PDB file of C-alpha atoms and ligand atoms in Angstrom:
ATOM      1  CA  MET A 107     196.550-151.138 109.846  1.00 69.00           C
ATOM      2  CA  GLU A 108     194.534-153.231 112.314  1.00 79.00           C
ATOM      3  CA  ALA A 109     193.169-151.335 115.329  1.00 88.00           C
ATOM      4  CA  PRO A 110     194.947-152.110 118.603  1.00 95.00           C
ATOM      5  CA  LEU A 111     193.332-154.591 121.001  1.00 97.00           C
ATOM      6  CA  VAL A 112     193.861-152.200 123.912  1.00 97.00           C
ATOM      7  CA  GLU A 113     194.137-148.418 123.922  1.00 97.00           C
ATOM      8  CA  VAL A 114     194.919-146.606 127.142  1.00 97.00           C
ATOM      9  CA  LYS A 115     194.500-142.833 127.049  1.00 97.00           C
ATOM     10  CA  ASN A 116     195.679-140.427 129.754  1.00 97.00           C
ATOM     11  CA  LEU A 117     195.021-142.946 132.507  1.00 97.00           C
ATOM     12  CA  LYS A 118     195.339-141.728 136.096  1.00 97.00           C
ATOM     13  CA  LYS A 119     194.913-143.352 139.467  1.00 97.00           C
ATOM     14  CA  TYR A 120     195.160-141.069 142.462  1.00 95.00           C
ATOM     15  CA  PHE A 121     194.637-142.653 145.877  1.00 93.00           C
ATOM     16  CA  PRO A 122     193.395-140.205 148.521  1.00 90.00           C
ATOM     17  CA  LYS A 123     195.771-139.910 151.432  1.00 82.00           C
ATOM     18  CA  LYS A 124     194.158-139.246 154.798  1.00 71.00           C
ATOM     19  CA  SER A 125     196.051-136.976 157.098  1.00 65.00           C
ATOM     20  CA  GLY A 126     195.440-134.413 159.807  1.00 61.00           C
ATOM     21  CA  LEU A 127     193.441-134.644 163.029  1.00 59.00           C
ATOM     22  CA  PHE A 128     190.159-135.673 161.384  1.00 61.00           C
ATOM     23  CA  GLY A 129     191.630-137.852 158.659  1.00 59.00           C
ATOM     24  CA  ARG A 130     190.837-135.310 155.951  1.00 61.00           C
ATOM     25  CA  LYS A 131     191.723-136.283 152.402  1.00 60.00           C
ATOM     26  CA  ASN A 132     193.931-133.374 151.572  1.00 68.00           C
ATOM     27  CA  SER A 133     196.509-135.017 149.348  1.00 80.00           C
ATOM     28  CA  PHE A 134     196.814-137.840 146.857  1.00 87.00           C
ATOM     29  CA  VAL A 135     199.233-140.600 146.038  1.00 91.00           C
ATOM     30  CA  LYS A 136     199.625-140.331 142.272  1.00 93.00           C
ATOM     31  CA  ALA A 137     200.142-144.024 141.590  1.00 95.00           C
ATOM     32  CA  VAL A 138     199.486-143.657 137.842  1.00 96.00           C
ATOM     33  CA  ASP A 139     199.700-140.193 136.365  1.00 95.00           C
ATOM     34  CA  ASP A 140     198.664-139.661 132.753  1.00 95.00           C
ATOM     35  CA  VAL A 141     199.707-142.896 131.094  1.00 97.00           C
ATOM     36  CA  SER A 142     198.891-143.668 127.447  1.00 97.00           C
ATOM     37  CA  PHE A 143     199.818-146.700 125.341  1.00 98.00           C
ATOM     38  CA  THR A 144     198.383-149.270 122.959  1.00 97.00           C
ATOM     39  CA  ILE A 145     198.714-153.049 122.779  1.00 98.00           C
ATOM     40  CA  ASN A 146     198.340-154.615 119.361  1.00 97.00           C
ATOM     41  CA  LYS A 147     196.681-157.967 118.794  1.00 96.00           C
ATOM     42  CA  GLY A 148     199.106-160.840 119.348  1.00 96.00           C
ATOM     43  CA  GLU A 149     201.920-158.746 120.783  1.00 97.00           C
ATOM     44  CA  THR A 150     203.501-158.642 124.223  1.00 98.00           C
ATOM     45  CA  LEU A 151     203.916-155.247 125.777  1.00 98.00           C
ATOM     46  CA  GLY A 152     206.281-155.269 128.753  1.00 98.00           C
ATOM     47  CA  LEU A 153     205.868-152.691 131.513  1.00 98.00           C
ATOM     48  CA  VAL A 154     208.956-152.348 133.621  1.00 97.00           C
ATOM     49  CA  GLY A 155     210.106-150.183 136.524  1.00 94.00           C
ATOM     50  CA  GLU A 156     211.051-150.270 140.167  1.00 91.00           C
ATOM     51  CA  SER A 157     208.576-151.211 142.879  1.00 89.00           C
ATOM     52  CA  GLY A 158     205.927-148.506 143.357  1.00 88.00           C
ATOM     53  CA  CYS A 159     206.251-147.040 139.834  1.00 93.00           C
ATOM     54  CA  GLY A 160     202.587-147.736 139.043  1.00 95.00           C
ATOM     55  CA  LYS A 161     202.929-150.692 136.681  1.00 96.00           C
ATOM     56  CA  SER A 162     200.769-153.092 138.743  1.00 96.00           C
ATOM     57  CA  THR A 163     198.162-150.386 139.381  1.00 97.00           C
ATOM     58  CA  THR A 164     197.992-149.871 135.604  1.00 97.00           C
ATOM     59  CA  GLY A 165     197.433-153.611 135.099  1.00 96.00           C
ATOM     60  CA  ARG A 166     194.724-153.676 137.753  1.00 95.00           C
ATOM     61  CA  MET A 167     192.898-150.799 136.098  1.00 96.00           C
ATOM     62  CA  LEU A 168     192.968-152.647 132.788  1.00 95.00           C
ATOM     63  CA  MET A 169     191.452-155.653 134.556  1.00 92.00           C
ATOM     64  CA  ARG A 170     188.947-153.250 136.132  1.00 92.00           C
ATOM     65  CA  LEU A 171     189.966-154.473 139.587  1.00 92.00           C
ATOM     66  CA  LEU A 172     190.567-150.752 140.265  1.00 94.00           C
ATOM     67  CA  ASP A 173     188.561-147.831 138.910  1.00 93.00           C
ATOM     68  CA  PRO A 174     190.609-145.153 137.159  1.00 95.00           C
ATOM     69  CA  THR A 175     190.526-141.622 138.555  1.00 96.00           C
ATOM     70  CA  GLU A 176     190.627-140.266 135.001  1.00 96.00           C
ATOM     71  CA  GLY A 177     191.314-141.453 131.496  1.00 97.00           C
ATOM     72  CA  GLU A 178     190.034-144.057 129.080  1.00 96.00           C
ATOM     73  CA  ILE A 179     190.613-147.762 128.521  1.00 96.00           C
ATOM     74  CA  LEU A 180     189.409-149.068 125.173  1.00 96.00           C
ATOM     75  CA  PHE A 181     189.196-152.795 124.578  1.00 95.00           C
ATOM     76  CA  GLU A 182     188.552-153.645 120.904  1.00 94.00           C
ATOM     77  CA  GLY A 183     187.436-150.032 120.519  1.00 93.00           C
ATOM     78  CA  GLU A 184     184.907-150.186 123.376  1.00 92.00           C
ATOM     79  CA  GLU A 185     185.386-147.894 126.351  1.00 93.00           C
ATOM     80  CA  ILE A 186     185.469-150.152 129.431  1.00 92.00           C
ATOM     81  CA  SER A 187     186.559-147.814 132.225  1.00 87.00           C
ATOM     82  CA  SER A 188     182.974-146.702 132.885  1.00 85.00           C
ATOM     83  CA  LEU A 189     181.205-150.080 132.568  1.00 87.00           C
ATOM     84  CA  ASN A 190     179.225-151.236 135.615  1.00 87.00           C
ATOM     85  CA  ASP A 191     179.946-154.458 137.537  1.00 85.00           C
ATOM     86  CA  ASN A 192     177.532-156.620 135.495  1.00 85.00           C
ATOM     87  CA  GLN A 193     178.887-155.389 132.184  1.00 87.00           C
ATOM     88  CA  ILE A 194     182.435-155.947 133.388  1.00 87.00           C
ATOM     89  CA  ARG A 195     181.622-159.476 134.561  1.00 83.00           C
ATOM     90  CA  ASP A 196     180.508-160.354 131.013  1.00 82.00           C
ATOM     91  CA  MET A 197     183.594-158.792 129.474  1.00 85.00           C
ATOM     92  CA  ARG A 198     186.018-160.325 131.931  1.00 84.00           C
ATOM     93  CA  LYS A 199     186.277-163.562 129.984  1.00 87.00           C
ATOM     94  CA  GLU A 200     188.099-161.519 127.345  1.00 93.00           C
ATOM     95  CA  PHE A 201     190.885-160.509 129.739  1.00 92.00           C
ATOM     96  CA  GLN A 202     192.384-162.615 132.482  1.00 94.00           C
ATOM     97  CA  MET A 203     195.188-162.117 134.943  1.00 93.00           C
ATOM     98  CA  VAL A 204     198.148-164.235 136.026  1.00 93.00           C
ATOM     99  CA  PHE A 205     199.404-163.169 139.445  1.00 90.00           C
ATOM    100  CA  GLN A 206     202.821-163.024 141.059  1.00 86.00           C
ATOM    101  CA  ASP A 207     202.160-165.429 143.894  1.00 80.00           C
ATOM    102  CA  PRO A 208     200.530-168.535 142.461  1.00 74.00           C
ATOM    103  CA  TYR A 209     199.964-169.982 145.937  1.00 75.00           C
ATOM    104  CA  ALA A 210     198.074-166.956 147.267  1.00 81.00           C
ATOM    105  CA  SER A 211     195.980-166.714 144.102  1.00 82.00           C
ATOM    106  CA  LEU A 212     194.825-170.369 144.213  1.00 90.00           C
ATOM    107  CA  ASN A 213     192.223-171.318 146.808  1.00 92.00           C
ATOM    108  CA  PRO A 214     194.029-173.888 149.030  1.00 92.00           C
ATOM    109  CA  ARG A 215     190.748-175.662 149.853  1.00 94.00           C
ATOM    110  CA  MET A 216     189.805-176.320 146.246  1.00 95.00           C
ATOM    111  CA  LYS A 217     191.076-179.118 144.066  1.00 96.00           C
ATOM    112  CA  VAL A 218     192.959-178.044 140.961  1.00 97.00           C
ATOM    113  CA  GLY A 219     190.172-179.296 138.673  1.00 97.00           C
ATOM    114  CA  ASP A 220     187.657-177.085 140.524  1.00 96.00           C
ATOM    115  CA  ILE A 221     190.007-174.092 140.434  1.00 96.00           C
ATOM    116  CA  ILE A 222     190.310-174.349 136.653  1.00 97.00           C
ATOM    117  CA  SER A 223     186.563-175.067 136.267  1.00 96.00           C
ATOM    118  CA  GLU A 224     185.494-172.004 138.257  1.00 95.00           C
ATOM    119  CA  PRO A 225     185.729-169.466 135.403  1.00 93.00           C
ATOM    120  CA  LEU A 226     184.075-172.010 133.077  1.00 95.00           C
ATOM    121  CA  ILE A 227     181.092-172.213 135.451  1.00 95.00           C
ATOM    122  CA  ILE A 228     180.914-168.411 135.840  1.00 91.00           C
ATOM    123  CA  HIS A 229     180.811-167.956 132.077  1.00 89.00           C
ATOM    124  CA  GLY A 230     178.303-170.763 131.382  1.00 89.00           C
ATOM    125  CA  TYR A 231     180.562-173.382 129.754  1.00 92.00           C
ATOM    126  CA  PRO A 232     178.498-176.601 129.242  1.00 92.00           C
ATOM    127  CA  LYS A 233     178.796-178.898 132.275  1.00 93.00           C
ATOM    128  CA  GLU A 234     179.272-182.089 130.233  1.00 94.00           C
ATOM    129  CA  LYS A 235     182.324-180.626 128.470  1.00 94.00           C
ATOM    130  CA  ARG A 236     184.048-179.128 131.525  1.00 95.00           C
ATOM    131  CA  GLU A 237     186.133-182.139 132.559  1.00 95.00           C
ATOM    132  CA  GLU A 238     187.456-182.582 129.042  1.00 96.00           C
ATOM    133  CA  ARG A 239     188.333-178.868 128.902  1.00 97.00           C
ATOM    134  CA  VAL A 240     190.141-178.988 132.268  1.00 97.00           C
ATOM    135  CA  ASN A 241     192.149-182.035 131.207  1.00 97.00           C
ATOM    136  CA  LYS A 242     193.101-180.368 127.929  1.00 97.00           C
ATOM    137  CA  LEU A 243     194.216-177.191 129.750  1.00 97.00           C
ATOM    138  CA  LEU A 244     196.324-179.185 132.213  1.00 98.00           C
ATOM    139  CA  GLU A 245     198.009-180.879 129.280  1.00 97.00           C
ATOM    140  CA  VAL A 246     198.612-177.519 127.522  1.00 96.00           C
ATOM    141  CA  VAL A 247     200.454-176.147 130.568  1.00 97.00           C
ATOM    142  CA  GLY A 248     202.590-179.276 130.976  1.00 96.00           C
ATOM    143  CA  LEU A 249     200.621-181.056 133.711  1.00 97.00           C
ATOM    144  CA  SER A 250     198.464-184.202 133.542  1.00 97.00           C
ATOM    145  CA  ALA A 251     194.774-184.989 133.895  1.00 96.00           C
ATOM    146  CA  TYR A 252     195.334-186.774 137.230  1.00 97.00           C
ATOM    147  CA  HIS A 253     196.587-183.473 138.743  1.00 97.00           C
ATOM    148  CA  ALA A 254     192.979-182.202 138.666  1.00 97.00           C
ATOM    149  CA  ASP A 255     192.272-184.257 141.786  1.00 97.00           C
ATOM    150  CA  ARG A 256     195.037-182.683 143.883  1.00 97.00           C
ATOM    151  CA  TYR A 257     195.250-179.568 146.040  1.00 96.00           C
ATOM    152  CA  PRO A 258     197.549-176.552 145.367  1.00 94.00           C
ATOM    153  CA  HIS A 259     199.859-177.341 148.322  1.00 94.00           C
ATOM    154  CA  GLU A 260     200.835-180.626 146.626  1.00 95.00           C
ATOM    155  CA  PHE A 261     202.601-178.688 143.839  1.00 95.00           C
ATOM    156  CA  SER A 262     205.868-176.777 143.483  1.00 93.00           C
ATOM    157  CA  GLY A 263     205.873-173.006 142.826  1.00 92.00           C
ATOM    158  CA  GLY A 264     206.416-173.499 139.100  1.00 94.00           C
ATOM    159  CA  GLN A 265     203.617-176.078 138.869  1.00 95.00           C
ATOM    160  CA  ARG A 266     201.278-173.753 140.775  1.00 94.00           C
ATOM    161  CA  GLN A 267     202.004-171.003 138.277  1.00 95.00           C
ATOM    162  CA  ARG A 268     201.158-173.484 135.491  1.00 96.00           C
ATOM    163  CA  ILE A 269     197.803-174.066 137.225  1.00 97.00           C
ATOM    164  CA  GLY A 270     197.287-170.283 137.395  1.00 95.00           C
ATOM    165  CA  ILE A 271     197.971-170.055 133.670  1.00 96.00           C
ATOM    166  CA  ALA A 272     195.571-172.950 132.915  1.00 97.00           C
ATOM    167  CA  ARG A 273     192.877-171.148 134.908  1.00 95.00           C
ATOM    168  CA  ALA A 274     193.539-167.906 133.029  1.00 95.00           C
ATOM    169  CA  LEU A 275     193.285-169.748 129.684  1.00 96.00           C
ATOM    170  CA  ALA A 276     190.065-171.596 130.571  1.00 95.00           C
ATOM    171  CA  VAL A 277     187.637-169.117 129.002  1.00 93.00           C
ATOM    172  CA  ASN A 278     189.767-168.380 125.915  1.00 94.00           C
ATOM    173  CA  PRO A 279     190.693-164.788 126.795  1.00 96.00           C
ATOM    174  CA  LYS A 280     192.121-162.398 124.220  1.00 97.00           C
ATOM    175  CA  LEU A 281     194.310-160.509 126.681  1.00 97.00           C
ATOM    176  CA  ILE A 282     196.352-161.828 129.592  1.00 97.00           C
ATOM    177  CA  ILE A 283     197.758-159.393 132.116  1.00 97.00           C
ATOM    178  CA  ALA A 284     200.689-161.121 133.773  1.00 96.00           C
ATOM    179  CA  ASP A 285     201.777-159.237 136.902  1.00 95.00           C
ATOM    180  CA  GLU A 286     205.275-160.337 137.957  1.00 94.00           C
ATOM    181  CA  PRO A 287     204.359-163.929 137.002  1.00 93.00           C
ATOM    182  CA  VAL A 288     207.848-165.367 137.514  1.00 93.00           C
ATOM    183  CA  SER A 289     209.405-163.145 140.182  1.00 90.00           C
ATOM    184  CA  ALA A 290     208.507-165.562 143.010  1.00 88.00           C
ATOM    185  CA  LEU A 291     210.121-168.502 141.174  1.00 90.00           C
ATOM    186  CA  ASP A 292     213.671-169.872 141.028  1.00 90.00           C
ATOM    187  CA  VAL A 293     215.660-168.645 138.027  1.00 89.00           C
ATOM    188  CA  SER A 294     215.715-172.143 136.476  1.00 88.00           C
ATOM    189  CA  ILE A 295     211.918-172.338 136.685  1.00 93.00           C
ATOM    190  CA  GLN A 296     211.423-168.769 135.447  1.00 94.00           C
ATOM    191  CA  SER A 297     212.561-169.586 131.919  1.00 94.00           C
ATOM    192  CA  GLN A 298     210.250-172.635 131.789  1.00 95.00           C
ATOM    193  CA  ILE A 299     207.239-170.475 132.628  1.00 95.00           C
ATOM    194  CA  LEU A 300     208.317-167.721 130.209  1.00 96.00           C
ATOM    195  CA  ASN A 301     208.730-170.321 127.452  1.00 95.00           C
ATOM    196  CA  LEU A 302     205.300-171.748 128.271  1.00 96.00           C
ATOM    197  CA  LEU A 303     203.738-168.270 127.980  1.00 97.00           C
ATOM    198  CA  LYS A 304     205.466-167.827 124.605  1.00 96.00           C
ATOM    199  CA  ASP A 305     204.415-171.276 123.374  1.00 95.00           C
ATOM    200  CA  ILE A 306     200.736-170.785 124.163  1.00 96.00           C
ATOM    201  CA  GLN A 307     200.649-167.258 122.728  1.00 96.00           C
ATOM    202  CA  ASP A 308     200.286-168.425 119.115  1.00 91.00           C
ATOM    203  CA  GLU A 309     198.131-171.441 119.888  1.00 90.00           C
ATOM    204  CA  PHE A 310     195.583-169.385 121.844  1.00 92.00           C
ATOM    205  CA  GLN A 311     196.079-166.121 119.865  1.00 94.00           C
ATOM    206  CA  LEU A 312     196.919-164.270 123.052  1.00 97.00           C
ATOM    207  CA  THR A 313     197.984-160.704 123.639  1.00 98.00           C
ATOM    208  CA  TYR A 314     199.996-160.002 126.791  1.00 98.00           C
ATOM    209  CA  LEU A 315     200.605-157.090 129.079  1.00 98.00           C
ATOM    210  CA  PHE A 316     203.655-158.373 130.942  1.00 98.00           C
ATOM    211  CA  ILE A 317     204.515-156.483 134.128  1.00 97.00           C
ATOM    212  CA  ALA A 318     207.854-157.031 135.848  1.00 95.00           C
ATOM    213  CA  HIS A 319     210.691-155.240 137.632  1.00 93.00           C
ATOM    214  CA  ASP A 320     213.360-157.513 136.106  1.00 92.00           C
ATOM    215  CA  LEU A 321     214.562-156.158 132.755  1.00 94.00           C
ATOM    216  CA  SER A 322     216.085-159.481 131.663  1.00 92.00           C
ATOM    217  CA  VAL A 323     212.742-161.208 132.132  1.00 94.00           C
ATOM    218  CA  VAL A 324     210.885-158.469 130.232  1.00 95.00           C
ATOM    219  CA  GLU A 325     213.453-158.600 127.408  1.00 94.00           C
ATOM    220  CA  HIS A 326     212.967-162.347 127.060  1.00 92.00           C
ATOM    221  CA  ILE A 327     209.236-162.161 126.370  1.00 95.00           C
ATOM    222  CA  SER A 328     208.290-158.676 125.128  1.00 97.00           C
ATOM    223  CA  ASP A 329     207.898-157.217 121.642  1.00 97.00           C
ATOM    224  CA  ARG A 330     207.738-153.640 122.942  1.00 98.00           C
ATOM    225  CA  VAL A 331     208.645-152.291 126.352  1.00 98.00           C
ATOM    226  CA  GLY A 332     207.416-149.288 128.347  1.00 98.00           C
ATOM    227  CA  VAL A 333     209.548-148.009 131.229  1.00 98.00           C
ATOM    228  CA  MET A 334     207.668-146.443 134.145  1.00 98.00           C
ATOM    229  CA  TYR A 335     208.947-144.055 136.788  1.00 97.00           C
ATOM    230  CA  LEU A 336     206.758-142.514 139.500  1.00 96.00           C
ATOM    231  CA  GLY A 337     203.466-143.213 137.758  1.00 96.00           C
ATOM    232  CA  LYS A 338     204.524-142.127 134.256  1.00 97.00           C
ATOM    233  CA  ILE A 339     205.868-143.871 131.159  1.00 98.00           C
ATOM    234  CA  VAL A 340     209.258-142.273 130.509  1.00 98.00           C
ATOM    235  CA  GLU A 341     210.271-144.359 127.480  1.00 98.00           C
ATOM    236  CA  LEU A 342     208.496-146.757 125.133  1.00 98.00           C
ATOM    237  CA  ALA A 343     210.009-148.592 122.182  1.00 98.00           C
ATOM    238  CA  ASP A 344     210.347-151.953 120.524  1.00 97.00           C
ATOM    239  CA  LYS A 345     212.538-154.317 122.499  1.00 96.00           C
ATOM    240  CA  GLU A 346     215.630-154.135 120.283  1.00 96.00           C
ATOM    241  CA  THR A 347     215.624-150.313 120.220  1.00 97.00           C
ATOM    242  CA  LEU A 348     215.054-149.972 123.940  1.00 97.00           C
ATOM    243  CA  TYR A 349     217.765-152.410 125.004  1.00 95.00           C
ATOM    244  CA  GLN A 350     220.340-151.383 122.388  1.00 94.00           C
ATOM    245  CA  ASN A 351     219.708-147.650 122.253  1.00 95.00           C
ATOM    246  CA  PRO A 352     218.001-146.474 125.453  1.00 96.00           C
ATOM    247  CA  LEU A 353     217.608-142.681 125.514  1.00 97.00           C
ATOM    248  CA  HIS A 354     216.039-141.745 128.836  1.00 98.00           C
ATOM    249  CA  PRO A 355     218.649-141.495 131.618  1.00 97.00           C
ATOM    250  CA  TYR A 356     216.493-143.699 133.863  1.00 97.00           C
ATOM    251  CA  THR A 357     216.222-146.442 131.220  1.00 97.00           C
ATOM    252  CA  LYS A 358     219.981-146.218 130.657  1.00 96.00           C
ATOM    253  CA  ALA A 359     220.602-146.754 134.376  1.00 95.00           C
ATOM    254  CA  LEU A 360     218.205-149.724 134.547  1.00 94.00           C
ATOM    255  CA  ILE A 361     219.733-151.384 131.482  1.00 93.00           C
ATOM    256  CA  SER A 362     223.279-150.807 132.748  1.00 91.00           C
ATOM    257  CA  ALA A 363     222.418-153.143 135.645  1.00 85.00           C
ATOM    258  CA  VAL A 364     221.289-156.023 133.374  1.00 83.00           C
ATOM    259  CA  PRO A 365     223.999-158.735 133.291  1.00 78.00           C
ATOM    260  CA  ILE A 366     225.450-159.560 129.848  1.00 77.00           C
ATOM    261  CA  PRO A 367     225.617-163.328 129.207  1.00 73.00           C
ATOM    262  CA  ASN A 368     229.041-162.991 127.495  1.00 72.00           C
ATOM    263  CA  PRO A 369     231.750-162.810 130.258  1.00 72.00           C
ATOM    264  CA  ARG A 370     234.151-160.989 127.869  1.00 73.00           C
ATOM    265  CA  LEU A 371     231.753-158.071 127.454  1.00 71.00           C
ATOM    266  CA  ARG A 372     231.297-155.512 130.217  1.00 73.00           C
ATOM    267  CA  ARG A 373     228.814-152.723 130.597  1.00 75.00           C
ATOM    268  CA  GLU A 374     229.527-149.697 132.719  1.00 82.00           C
ATOM    269  CA  ARG A 375     227.040-149.649 135.568  1.00 86.00           C
ATOM    270  CA  ILE A 376     225.221-146.356 136.161  1.00 86.00           C
ATOM    271  CA  ILE A 377     224.440-145.955 139.849  1.00 84.00           C
ATOM    272  CA  LEU A 378     221.561-143.590 140.511  1.00 87.00           C
ATOM    273  CA  LYS A 379     221.785-141.321 143.515  1.00 85.00           C
ATOM    274  CA  GLY A 380     219.061-141.334 146.161  1.00 84.00           C
ATOM    275  CA  ASP A 381     215.834-143.293 146.436  1.00 86.00           C
ATOM    276  CA  ILE A 382     212.598-143.033 144.491  1.00 88.00           C
ATOM    277  CA  PRO A 383     210.701-139.998 145.852  1.00 90.00           C
ATOM    278  CA  SER A 384     207.262-140.543 147.364  1.00 87.00           C
ATOM    279  CA  PRO A 385     204.417-140.565 144.792  1.00 85.00           C
ATOM    280  CA  SER A 386     202.369-138.528 147.318  1.00 85.00           C
ATOM    281  CA  ASN A 387     204.854-135.682 146.969  1.00 87.00           C
ATOM    282  CA  PRO A 388     206.569-136.112 143.586  1.00 90.00           C
ATOM    283  CA  PRO A 389     209.296-133.649 142.538  1.00 94.00           C
ATOM    284  CA  SER A 390     208.281-130.719 140.328  1.00 95.00           C
ATOM    285  CA  GLY A 391     208.966-130.707 136.591  1.00 96.00           C
ATOM    286  CA  CYS A 392     210.567-133.964 135.505  1.00 97.00           C
ATOM    287  CA  THR A 393     209.986-136.275 138.469  1.00 96.00           C
ATOM    288  CA  PHE A 394     213.356-137.918 137.765  1.00 96.00           C
ATOM    289  CA  HIS A 395     215.346-134.691 138.192  1.00 96.00           C
ATOM    290  CA  THR A 396     216.314-135.455 141.816  1.00 95.00           C
ATOM    291  CA  ARG A 397     218.270-138.506 140.625  1.00 95.00           C
ATOM    292  CA  CYS A 398     219.246-137.576 137.084  1.00 95.00           C
ATOM    293  CA  PRO A 399     222.911-136.861 136.313  1.00 93.00           C
ATOM    294  CA  PHE A 400     221.844-134.566 133.426  1.00 95.00           C
ATOM    295  CA  ALA A 401     219.225-132.478 135.253  1.00 95.00           C
ATOM    296  CA  SER A 402     219.200-128.756 134.448  1.00 96.00           C
ATOM    297  CA  ASP A 403     217.035-125.857 135.618  1.00 96.00           C
ATOM    298  CA  VAL A 404     214.354-126.518 133.018  1.00 97.00           C
ATOM    299  CA  CYS A 405     213.989-130.088 134.320  1.00 97.00           C
ATOM    300  CA  LYS A 406     212.944-128.761 137.739  1.00 96.00           C
ATOM    301  CA  LYS A 407     210.230-126.539 136.256  1.00 96.00           C
ATOM    302  CA  GLU A 408     208.752-128.199 133.177  1.00 97.00           C
ATOM    303  CA  ILE A 409     207.242-131.657 132.855  1.00 96.00           C
ATOM    304  CA  PRO A 410     208.742-133.237 129.704  1.00 97.00           C
ATOM    305  CA  LYS A 411     206.167-134.627 127.271  1.00 96.00           C
ATOM    306  CA  LEU A 412     206.361-138.205 126.032  1.00 96.00           C
ATOM    307  CA  ARG A 413     207.392-137.515 122.407  1.00 96.00           C
ATOM    308  CA  GLU A 414     208.107-139.758 119.446  1.00 97.00           C
ATOM    309  CA  ILE A 415     211.829-139.360 118.708  1.00 96.00           C
ATOM    310  CA  THR A 416     212.016-141.926 115.917  1.00 95.00           C
ATOM    311  CA  SER A 417     209.250-144.169 114.589  1.00 95.00           C
ATOM    312  CA  GLY A 418     207.735-145.984 117.571  1.00 96.00           C
ATOM    313  CA  HIS A 419     210.383-144.735 120.026  1.00 98.00           C
ATOM    314  CA  LEU A 420     208.870-142.371 122.603  1.00 98.00           C
ATOM    315  CA  VAL A 421     210.835-140.573 125.299  1.00 98.00           C
ATOM    316  CA  SER A 422     209.937-137.957 127.899  1.00 98.00           C
ATOM    317  CA  CYS A 423     213.113-135.998 128.524  1.00 98.00           C
ATOM    318  CA  HIS A 424     214.189-132.410 127.837  1.00 97.00           C
ATOM    319  CA  LEU A 425     217.436-133.726 126.325  1.00 96.00           C
ATOM    320  CA  TYR A 426     215.539-134.853 123.195  1.00 94.00           C
TER     321      TYR A 426
HETATM  322 FE1  SF4 B 715     217.036-135.878 133.356  1.00 85.88          FE
HETATM  323 FE2  SF4 B 715     215.991-133.549 132.675  1.00 85.88          FE
HETATM  324 FE3  SF4 B 715     215.684-135.610 131.075  1.00 85.88          FE
HETATM  325 FE4  SF4 B 715     214.393-135.515 133.387  1.00 85.88          FE
HETATM  326  S1  SF4 B 715     214.121-134.144 131.655  1.00 85.88           S
HETATM  327  S2  SF4 B 715     215.454-137.246 132.562  1.00 85.88           S
HETATM  328  S3  SF4 B 715     215.906-134.541 134.682  1.00 85.88           S
HETATM  329  S4  SF4 B 715     217.618-134.607 131.606  1.00 85.88           S
END
């Protein structure tokens, strides 16, 4: 079997929290706490969970926009979490990011052609071929060559996200980390952007890490899905298994809230009690025990391991 494109092993990101009279760092926000997964070439791994669960921090560590506190990130078998800035700059053409807010991520003072050219310049793409490349990328994302001469504010939200995607594609990356790429867009535009991402996946031989809080959106695009809660992956499976047979009580609650397109079918909604606890002071044992309808004494004391229940279906829960 082919080696995965990305391997993440026991990844942690703890942010020091200053408190006390002299701002001493005496506690940590455990944004990502011992996360492991792989992403195979050509697949889309969705990472889903409520705001603050650590999914975006995980994506940013993969991009090396944040340094991990502990753990390993292997890209094509090479450990990248300890590379220095120069080494990372060279590697960065292999992995690109598409951000949530396409307006904030595009420089408003630059023309679209220059925005898309920027990574080409950084990575030494021949000057005489740049314009042709920009025009081709605009066409790939459903825009036209004449758009290169315009500024970001002249475009709609959906068009701006297309520009962000064209920029991400410019240097032929192998991995795209898409962090909530459609959550700022109208529902009608969301599916256009998701379909665009799917269409270009084969053409450009792309692998995606797709981060979102919306389970319907993740279902639409992902091959496998990991569910995160308070910095940990609590369930990971292929899309069909996860949506049709969720095992972790948290995943069950999230999926119960996803609308079913057929009005004759109803799903019983599971309402979780309480709010997500603070990652600076997570509950003992299973961090979900304060909200779980099935919590028992063991759940308060012992952290459940993420275990393979059936082939490719991993769950961290004492019930299994
Ligand atoms: Fe609920 Fe216990 Fe399973 Fe955690 S380990 S999800 S508290 S049953």
